[in-house]
Coordinates of C-alpha atoms in Angstrom, one line a residue:
M108 CA -6.2 -34.4 6.9
V109 CA -8.1 -36.5 4.5
G110 CA -11.3 -35.7 6.3
F111 CA -11.0 -32.1 5.1
A112 CA -11.2 -33.0 1.5
A113 CA -15.0 -32.6 1.5
C114 CA -14.7 -29.0 2.6
Q115 CA -14.0 -27.9 -1.0
Y116 CA -17.6 -28.5 -1.9
I117 CA -18.9 -26.1 0.8
F118 CA -19.5 -22.7 -0.6
C119 CA -21.3 -21.1 2.3
P120 CA -19.4 -18.7 4.7
W121 CA -17.5 -20.7 7.3
A122 CA -14.2 -20.7 9.2
L123 CA -12.0 -22.9 11.2
V124 CA -10.8 -21.5 14.6
G125 CA -8.3 -23.0 16.9
F126 CA -7.7 -26.7 16.2
G127 CA -4.3 -26.7 17.9
R128 CA -4.5 -30.5 18.5
L129 CA -3.8 -31.2 14.8
Y130 CA -0.2 -30.3 15.5
C131 CA 0.4 -28.9 12.0
V132 CA 2.3 -25.8 10.8
L133 CA 2.6 -24.2 7.4
G134 CA 6.4 -24.1 7.5
S135 CA 9.5 -23.8 9.6
H136 CA 8.8 -20.1 10.2
E137 CA 6.0 -21.2 12.5
K138 CA 8.2 -23.2 14.8
R139 CA 11.1 -22.2 17.1
G140 CA 13.2 -24.7 18.8
G141 CA 13.4 -28.5 18.5
V142 CA 13.7 -30.3 15.1
L143 CA 12.4 -28.8 11.9
P144 CA 8.8 -29.7 10.9
K145 CA 8.4 -32.4 8.3
Q146 CA 8.0 -31.1 4.8
A147 CA 5.3 -33.7 4.0
S148 CA 3.1 -32.5 6.9
C149 CA 3.5 -28.8 5.9
S150 CA 2.7 -29.6 2.3
E151 CA -0.4 -31.5 3.3
F152 CA -1.6 -28.7 5.5
Q153 CA -1.1 -26.2 2.7
E154 CA -2.9 -28.4 0.2
M155 CA -5.8 -28.7 2.6
M156 CA -6.1 -24.9 2.8
T157 CA -5.9 -24.6 -1.0
N158 CA -8.6 -27.3 -1.6
C159 CA -10.9 -25.8 1.0
D160 CA -10.3 -22.2 -0.3
L161 CA -9.2 -21.1 3.2
I162 CA -7.1 -18.0 4.0
Q163 CA -5.2 -17.5 7.3
L164 CA -6.5 -14.5 9.1
P165 CA -3.7 -12.2 10.2
T166 CA -3.3 -12.6 13.9
K167 CA -2.1 -9.8 16.2
G168 CA -0.1 -10.6 19.3
M169 CA 2.3 -13.5 19.9
P170 CA 3.6 -15.2 16.7
F171 CA 3.7 -18.6 18.5
T172 CA 0.5 -19.8 20.2
W173 CA 1.8 -23.0 21.9
T174 CA 4.8 -23.9 24.0
N175 CA 5.9 -27.0 25.8
K176 CA 6.9 -24.8 28.9
R177 CA 10.3 -26.3 29.3
G178 CA 13.7 -24.8 29.9
I179 CA 15.7 -22.8 27.5
G180 CA 17.6 -25.7 25.9
A181 CA 14.5 -27.9 25.4
R182 CA 11.8 -25.2 24.8
V183 CA 9.7 -25.5 21.7
E184 CA 7.2 -22.9 20.4
M185 CA 4.8 -23.3 17.5
R186 CA 2.0 -21.6 15.8
L187 CA -0.7 -24.2 16.3
D188 CA -3.8 -22.1 16.9
R189 CA -5.2 -20.0 14.0
C190 CA -8.3 -18.8 12.3
L191 CA -8.9 -20.0 8.7
P192 CA -12.0 -18.5 7.0
N193 CA -13.0 -18.9 3.4
L194 CA -13.6 -15.9 1.0
A195 CA -17.3 -16.1 1.5
W196 CA -16.9 -15.7 5.3
M197 CA -14.5 -12.8 4.9
D198 CA -17.0 -11.1 2.5
A199 CA -19.8 -11.6 5.0
W200 CA -18.1 -9.5 7.7
P201 CA -16.6 -6.1 6.7
I202 CA -14.6 -5.9 9.9
L203 CA -12.5 -8.9 11.1
D204 CA -9.9 -9.1 13.8
C205 CA -8.0 -12.0 15.4
S206 CA -5.6 -11.6 18.3
T207 CA -3.9 -13.8 20.9
L208 CA -4.5 -13.6 24.7
P209 CA -2.0 -14.4 27.4
R210 CA -1.5 -18.1 28.4
I211 CA -2.6 -18.7 32.0
S212 CA -3.3 -22.3 32.8
S213 CA -3.0 -23.9 29.3
D214 CA 0.0 -24.3 27.1
H215 CA -2.0 -22.7 24.2
C216 CA -2.8 -19.0 23.7
P217 CA -6.5 -18.3 23.5
L218 CA -7.7 -16.7 20.3
L219 CA -10.0 -13.7 20.3
V220 CA -11.8 -13.5 17.0
S221 CA -14.2 -10.6 16.5
F222 CA -16.3 -9.8 13.5
S223 CA -18.9 -7.1 13.1
M224 CA -20.9 -5.1 10.6
I225 CA -20.2 -1.3 10.4
L226 CA -23.1 0.7 9.0
N227 CA -21.3 4.1 8.9
V228 CA -18.7 3.2 6.4
P229 CA -16.7 6.3 5.3
K230 CA -17.0 7.1 1.6
A231 CA -14.0 5.8 -0.3
P232 CA -11.8 8.5 -1.8
F233 CA -11.4 8.9 -5.6
R234 CA -8.8 6.6 -7.1
F235 CA -7.9 6.5 -10.8
Q236 CA -8.3 3.0 -12.2
R237 CA -6.0 1.6 -14.8
M238 CA -8.9 -0.3 -16.4
W239 CA -10.2 3.0 -17.7
L240 CA -7.3 3.4 -20.0
D241 CA -8.4 0.5 -22.2
H242 CA -11.8 2.0 -22.8
P243 CA -12.0 3.7 -26.2
G244 CA -14.0 6.7 -24.8
F245 CA -11.7 7.5 -22.0
I246 CA -9.5 10.0 -23.8
S247 CA -12.5 11.8 -25.2
V248 CA -13.8 12.3 -21.6
V249 CA -10.5 13.8 -20.5
D250 CA -10.3 16.0 -23.6
D251 CA -13.8 17.3 -23.3
V252 CA -13.3 18.3 -19.6
W253 CA -10.0 20.0 -20.4
K254 CA -11.3 22.0 -23.4
S255 CA -14.7 22.9 -21.9
S256 CA -13.4 24.2 -18.6
Q257 CA -12.3 27.8 -18.2
F258 CA -10.4 28.7 -15.0
F259 CA -8.2 31.7 -14.4
G260 CA -5.5 32.5 -11.8
C261 CA -2.4 30.7 -10.6
P262 CA -1.5 27.7 -12.8
M263 CA -1.5 25.4 -9.8
F264 CA -5.1 26.6 -9.1
V265 CA -6.1 26.0 -12.7
L266 CA -4.7 22.5 -12.7
A267 CA -6.3 21.6 -9.4
C268 CA -9.7 22.9 -10.6
K269 CA -9.5 20.9 -13.8
L270 CA -8.6 17.7 -12.0
H271 CA -11.4 18.3 -9.5
L272 CA -13.9 18.7 -12.3
L273 CA -12.5 15.6 -14.1
K274 CA -12.8 13.6 -11.0
H275 CA -16.6 14.1 -10.9
K276 CA -16.9 13.4 -14.6
L277 CA -14.9 10.1 -14.3
R278 CA -17.1 9.0 -11.4
A279 CA -20.3 9.3 -13.4
W280 CA -18.6 7.9 -16.5
N281 CA -17.3 4.9 -14.6
K282 CA -20.8 4.2 -13.2
N283 CA -22.3 4.2 -16.7
E284 CA -19.6 2.4 -18.6
F285 CA -18.2 -0.1 -16.0
G286 CA -20.5 -0.2 -13.1
D287 CA -19.8 -3.2 -10.8
V288 CA -16.9 -5.1 -12.2
N289 CA -18.0 -8.3 -10.4
A290 CA -21.6 -8.0 -11.7
N291 CA -20.2 -7.4 -15.2
V292 CA -18.3 -10.7 -15.1
E293 CA -21.3 -12.6 -13.8
S294 CA -23.5 -11.1 -16.5
A295 CA -21.1 -11.7 -19.3
I296 CA -20.5 -15.4 -18.2
A297 CA -24.3 -15.9 -18.0
D298 CA -24.8 -14.5 -21.5
L299 CA -22.1 -16.8 -22.9
E300 CA -23.5 -19.8 -21.1
E301 CA -27.0 -19.0 -22.6
V302 CA -25.6 -18.8 -26.1
Q303 CA -23.6 -22.0 -25.8
L304 CA -26.7 -23.8 -24.4
E305 CA -28.7 -22.6 -27.3
I306 CA -26.1 -23.9 -29.7
S307 CA -26.0 -27.2 -27.9
N308 CA -29.8 -27.6 -28.0
L309 CA -30.6 -26.2 -31.5
G310 CA -27.4 -26.8 -33.3
P311 CA -24.8 -24.4 -34.7
S312 CA -25.7 -21.6 -37.1
E313 CA -23.8 -18.6 -38.5
D314 CA -25.8 -16.2 -36.3
R315 CA -25.3 -18.3 -33.1
I316 CA -21.5 -18.7 -33.8
L317 CA -21.2 -14.9 -34.1
L318 CA -23.2 -14.4 -30.9
E319 CA -20.9 -16.8 -29.1
D320 CA -17.8 -15.0 -30.4
D321 CA -19.2 -11.7 -29.2
A322 CA -20.1 -13.1 -25.8
T323 CA -16.6 -14.6 -25.4
V324 CA -15.1 -11.2 -26.2
R325 CA -17.3 -9.5 -23.6
V326 CA -16.3 -12.2 -21.0
N327 CA -12.6 -11.6 -21.6
A328 CA -13.0 -7.9 -21.5
A329 CA -14.9 -8.1 -18.2
L330 CA -12.4 -10.5 -16.7
E331 CA -9.5 -8.2 -17.7
S332 CA -11.2 -5.2 -16.1
Q333 CA -11.8 -7.1 -13.0
E334 CA -8.2 -8.3 -12.9
K335 CA -6.8 -4.8 -13.2
F336 CA -9.3 -3.5 -10.6
Y337 CA -8.2 -6.0 -8.0
C338 CA -4.6 -5.8 -9.0
D339 CA -4.6 -2.1 -8.1
K340 CA -6.4 -2.7 -4.8
S341 CA -4.2 -5.6 -3.8
R342 CA -1.0 -3.7 -4.6
I343 CA 0.6 -6.9 -5.9
S344 CA 3.4 -5.7 -8.1
W345 CA 5.5 -8.9 -8.3
L346 CA 2.9 -10.8 -10.3
S347 CA 3.3 -9.2 -13.8
N348 CA 2.7 -12.2 -16.1
G349 CA 0.8 -15.4 -15.9
D350 CA -2.7 -16.8 -15.8
R351 CA -5.6 -14.7 -14.8
N352 CA -6.2 -15.1 -11.1
T353 CA -8.8 -12.7 -9.9
S354 CA -9.7 -14.8 -6.8
F355 CA -6.1 -14.4 -5.7
F356 CA -6.2 -10.7 -6.0
H357 CA -9.6 -10.6 -4.2
A358 CA -8.1 -12.6 -1.4
M359 CA -5.0 -10.3 -1.2
V360 CA -7.3 -7.2 -1.0
K361 CA -9.0 -8.7 2.0
V362 CA -5.8 -9.8 3.7
R363 CA -4.1 -6.5 3.0
N364 CA -7.0 -4.6 4.6
L365 CA -7.0 -6.9 7.6
K366 CA -3.2 -6.5 8.1
Q367 CA -3.6 -2.7 8.0
S368 CA -6.7 -2.4 10.1
L369 CA -6.4 -0.7 13.5
S370 CA -9.4 -2.0 15.3
V371 CA -7.7 -2.1 18.7
M372 CA -4.9 0.2 20.0
R373 CA -3.2 0.5 23.4
D374 CA -2.6 3.8 25.1
G375 CA -0.3 2.9 28.0
N376 CA -2.4 0.5 30.1
R377 CA -5.6 1.4 28.4
L378 CA -7.1 -0.7 25.6
L379 CA -8.9 1.4 23.0
E380 CA -11.7 -0.4 21.1
D381 CA -13.9 2.4 20.0
P382 CA -13.0 3.5 16.4
K383 CA -13.4 7.1 17.4
E384 CA -11.1 6.7 20.4
V385 CA -8.5 4.9 18.2
S386 CA -8.5 7.6 15.5
G387 CA -8.5 10.4 18.1
H388 CA -5.5 8.9 19.8
I389 CA -3.5 8.5 16.6
I390 CA -4.4 12.1 15.5
D391 CA -3.3 13.6 18.8
Y392 CA 0.0 11.7 18.7
F393 CA 1.0 12.9 15.2
R394 CA -0.4 16.4 15.8
S395 CA 2.0 16.8 18.7
L396 CA 4.8 15.2 16.7
F397 CA 4.4 17.5 13.7
T398 CA 3.7 20.7 15.6
A399 CA 6.5 23.3 15.4
D400 CA 8.2 24.5 18.5
Y401 CA 8.0 28.2 18.3
S402 CA 10.2 28.7 21.3
V403 CA 13.3 27.8 19.2
V404 CA 15.4 30.8 18.4
D405 CA 17.9 31.0 15.6
T406 CA 21.3 31.7 17.2
G407 CA 23.3 31.8 14.0
L408 CA 25.1 28.6 14.8
V409 CA 24.4 27.1 11.4
D410 CA 25.8 30.1 9.5
R411 CA 29.0 30.1 11.7
T412 CA 29.8 26.4 11.5
I413 CA 28.7 25.3 8.0
P414 CA 30.8 26.9 5.2
C415 CA 29.4 28.0 1.9
L416 CA 29.9 25.1 -0.5
V417 CA 27.6 26.1 -3.4
S418 CA 28.9 28.7 -5.8
D419 CA 26.6 31.3 -7.4
L420 CA 26.8 29.6 -10.7
E421 CA 25.7 26.3 -9.2
N422 CA 22.9 28.0 -7.3
N423 CA 21.6 29.6 -10.4
A424 CA 21.5 26.2 -12.1
L425 CA 19.6 24.8 -9.1
I426 CA 16.8 27.4 -9.2
A427 CA 16.7 27.9 -13.0
M428 CA 13.4 27.6 -14.8
P429 CA 12.9 24.0 -15.9
S430 CA 12.0 23.6 -19.6
S431 CA 9.0 21.5 -20.7
D432 CA 11.3 18.8 -22.0
E433 CA 13.0 18.6 -18.6
I434 CA 9.7 18.3 -16.8
Y435 CA 8.5 15.6 -19.3
Q436 CA 11.7 13.6 -18.8
V437 CA 11.3 13.8 -15.0
M438 CA 7.7 12.6 -15.3
C439 CA 8.7 9.6 -17.5
S440 CA 11.5 8.6 -15.0
M441 CA 9.1 8.4 -12.0
D442 CA 7.2 5.4 -10.8
H443 CA 3.8 5.5 -12.4
S444 CA 2.4 2.5 -10.4
S445 CA 3.0 4.1 -7.0
A446 CA 0.0 5.0 -4.8
P447 CA -1.6 8.4 -5.6
G448 CA -2.0 11.3 -3.3
P449 CA -5.1 13.1 -2.1
D450 CA -6.3 14.0 -5.6
G451 CA -6.4 10.3 -6.7
F452 CA -4.5 10.7 -10.0
G453 CA -1.3 8.6 -10.2
G454 CA 1.5 8.7 -12.7
V455 CA -0.2 6.3 -15.1
F456 CA -2.8 9.0 -15.7
Y457 CA -0.3 11.7 -16.6
S458 CA 1.8 9.5 -18.8
H459 CA -1.2 8.3 -20.8
C460 CA -2.9 11.8 -21.1
W461 CA 0.2 14.0 -21.4
S462 CA -0.8 15.3 -24.8
I463 CA -3.9 16.8 -23.1
V464 CA -2.8 17.7 -19.6
G465 CA 0.9 18.2 -20.2
Q466 CA 0.8 22.0 -20.8
D467 CA -1.1 22.6 -17.6
V468 CA 1.3 20.4 -15.6
V469 CA 4.3 22.3 -17.1
S470 CA 2.8 25.7 -16.2
A471 CA 2.1 24.5 -12.6
V472 CA 5.7 23.3 -12.1
Q473 CA 7.2 26.4 -13.7
S474 CA 5.1 28.7 -11.6
F475 CA 6.8 27.3 -8.5
F476 CA 10.2 28.2 -9.8
S477 CA 9.1 31.6 -11.0
Q478 CA 7.1 32.7 -7.9
S479 CA 8.6 30.4 -5.1
Y480 CA 5.0 29.7 -4.1
I481 CA 3.0 26.6 -3.4
L482 CA -0.7 26.8 -3.6
P483 CA -2.3 25.8 -0.2
N484 CA -3.2 22.1 -0.1
F485 CA -1.3 21.6 -3.4
N486 CA 1.4 19.8 -1.3
S487 CA -1.1 18.0 0.9
N488 CA -0.3 14.3 1.7
L489 CA -2.2 11.2 2.7
M490 CA -0.4 9.8 5.7
V491 CA -0.5 6.0 5.8
L492 CA 0.5 4.0 8.9
I493 CA 2.4 0.8 8.3
P494 CA 3.1 -1.6 11.2
K495 CA 6.8 -1.9 12.1
V496 CA 6.3 -5.3 13.8
Q497 CA 3.7 -8.0 13.3
G498 CA 0.6 -7.5 15.4
A499 CA 1.4 -3.8 16.2
D500 CA -1.1 -2.4 18.7
S501 CA 0.7 0.8 19.8
V502 CA 1.1 4.1 17.9
T503 CA 4.8 4.0 18.4
Q504 CA 4.9 0.7 16.5
L505 CA 3.5 2.3 13.4
R506 CA 5.7 3.8 10.6
H507 CA 4.1 6.6 8.6
I508 CA 4.6 7.3 5.0
A509 CA 3.3 10.3 3.1
L510 CA 1.5 9.9 -0.3
A511 CA 1.9 13.2 -2.2
N512 CA 0.2 14.3 -5.3
F513 CA 2.0 13.3 -8.5
V514 CA 2.5 16.9 -9.8
F515 CA 4.0 18.0 -6.5
K516 CA 6.4 15.0 -6.7
I517 CA 7.5 16.3 -10.1
I518 CA 8.7 19.5 -8.4
T519 CA 10.6 17.6 -5.8
K520 CA 12.1 15.2 -8.4
V521 CA 13.3 18.2 -10.5
L522 CA 15.1 19.6 -7.4
A523 CA 16.5 16.2 -6.5
D524 CA 17.9 15.6 -9.9
R525 CA 19.6 19.0 -9.9
L526 CA 21.1 18.4 -6.5
S527 CA 22.4 15.0 -7.3
P528 CA 25.7 16.1 -9.1
I529 CA 26.8 18.3 -6.1
A530 CA 25.2 16.3 -3.2
S531 CA 28.3 14.1 -2.6
R532 CA 30.4 17.3 -2.3
I533 CA 28.3 19.3 0.0
I534 CA 27.3 16.4 2.3
Y535 CA 29.8 15.2 4.9
P536 CA 31.6 12.0 3.9
L537 CA 30.4 10.1 7.0
Q538 CA 26.8 10.5 5.8
S539 CA 26.4 7.4 3.6
A540 CA 22.6 7.1 3.0
F541 CA 20.8 8.3 -0.2
I542 CA 24.0 9.5 -1.8
K543 CA 25.1 8.2 -5.2
G544 CA 28.3 6.2 -4.9
R545 CA 27.9 5.5 -1.2
S546 CA 26.4 2.5 0.5
I547 CA 24.1 2.6 3.5
A548 CA 25.6 -0.6 4.7
D549 CA 29.1 0.9 5.1
P550 CA 28.5 2.4 8.6
I551 CA 26.9 -0.8 9.7
I552 CA 29.9 -2.8 8.7
T553 CA 32.3 -0.3 10.2
T554 CA 30.3 -0.2 13.5
S555 CA 30.3 -4.0 13.6
E556 CA 34.1 -4.1 13.2
C557 CA 34.5 -1.5 15.9
I558 CA 32.4 -3.5 18.3
N559 CA 34.4 -6.6 17.6
L560 CA 37.6 -4.7 18.6
L561 CA 36.0 -3.0 21.6
D562 CA 37.6 -5.4 24.1
R563 CA 41.1 -4.8 22.8
S564 CA 43.3 -3.0 25.3
C565 CA 44.5 0.4 24.3
Q566 CA 45.7 3.6 25.9
G567 CA 42.8 5.4 27.5
G568 CA 40.4 2.5 27.1
N569 CA 37.4 2.0 24.8
I570 CA 33.9 3.2 25.0
A571 CA 30.8 2.9 22.7
I572 CA 27.9 5.3 22.8
K573 CA 24.6 4.7 21.1
F574 CA 22.4 7.6 20.3
D575 CA 18.7 7.1 19.8
I576 CA 17.7 9.5 16.9
C577 CA 14.3 8.0 16.4
K578 CA 12.1 10.3 14.3
A579 CA 14.9 12.9 14.1
F580 CA 14.1 13.8 10.5
D581 CA 10.3 13.9 11.2
T582 CA 10.8 16.6 13.8
L583 CA 13.5 18.6 12.0
D584 CA 12.6 22.3 11.9

C-alpha cells in the first residue's frame, strides 16, 4: 500500500478498476465467512483512498465479487474487485455505471464499467436554494413580485401564478447575483491571493490591509454559498456543525446521483440499456399500477359493516374553516428541509417569507375547506424511485415516494392534526402503525411469539397463513 502514496499528487482524471489480488477490504461488511478482516489492513486501505482522493463507485449486482468456491462450512466471500475513481474522473463523465457479471471460470466476478457523455441533458427543474436567504436583496425581490403582480380568480390559482412568476424572477436574479458558485470561489480566492502577494512584495499599507480584509470576507461568503449549495444537493442532514467541507458535499452529490441512476433495467429476460426504453418501461408499469379499475361496483358492503363512529359535532370540527393562526402553526411544525414538490419551493421559503406570502397561503388553504375543491395540478407530485435493495435492476425492486408541493402538504397536515385525537378510537385496535400510543413493532413481536408456539400441540392443530399485501395502499380505490 505504500506504493500508492504518490497518487495524492496526481490531479488528472484517473481511476483504479479491479485489483482483486490486493486482498483488501474496507471493513467486515465486505466479507462473509471465515475470520474477520484485520483492522490494520482495513484502516490502511481506507487511508490510501483518502490520500489519493478516491471514491468507491456504487456497484450494482452481487455485493461480494470473490469466493473460494468451497462448501457451506468453509465458504468465504469478499468484495475484492471495485472501481475507485477520483473526483476529477467523475466530473469528466456525466454518466457512470459499474456492475458485476456472473462468474464462469474464475473465482472473481468481472466488472463492467461504462462511462459516456450525454449531449441531450434534460433541463434541471427549479429548486429554491437556501443560500439565497442570506443575500440582502432577496426579500426585496420576493416583495416586488408579490406587490406588482395582479391575478384574479381562485386563491389557489392566484398563489400558483405568483409562485410561477417568482420562479422566473429568481432564476434571472440568481444568475446575476450568484452565477456559478464554483467560479465565484475560484475568483474570490484568486483576488485574495493577488492582494496578499502585493502585500508580500510591496509591504503592508492601510489600503492594502483593507483590500485584504474585503477579499477575505468575499472568500468566506463564496465558500459559505458553495457549502449550502452542495449541502442541499447532497441531502446530507446529519452533518450540521463542523469544519467547512465542500469537497465532501461535492463527492456525496456525485455518489448520490450514481446510486439513484437507472441506466440499465431488466424487463423479464430482456436487458434495457436505451434511456428511452428504460423510462418507457417504468412509466408503463406505474401507469398500469395507478390506473383506476372502473369495473368495480359499490355493493354497499362498507356501509353495512363499518359502524358510524364519528359524531356530528366531531365531524363539524374536522371540516371547520382553519384560522390563519392554525395554518401558521401547522406550517411551523412541518419539516422545512424536506425535498420540495414540482413548484420547487420548500418549507424554508415559506417560513422565511411568511410576512409576504402568508396571506395568499392562508387564502389558498381556506378555499379548500370552503369549496371542497383542489385546483388541477395543485396536488401534483414528483415521484422519486428509491432502490429497495442494493444494485436494484428491476422496476419491482424500486420503492416510490411522492414529493408534493408544500402548500398542499399544509392542507393534509391540518386534516391529520384534526384526525389525531379520534384516530385511536375509530381505527381497529389491531392496526398498530401510524397511531399515537401504538407501536408498529407490536404485531411483529406478537407474530414472532406465535411462530415460536406453532409446534405446540393443541386441539384442532395450528396453522399460519401469510398474506402478501404488497402495494395494497398504492392501489386502494
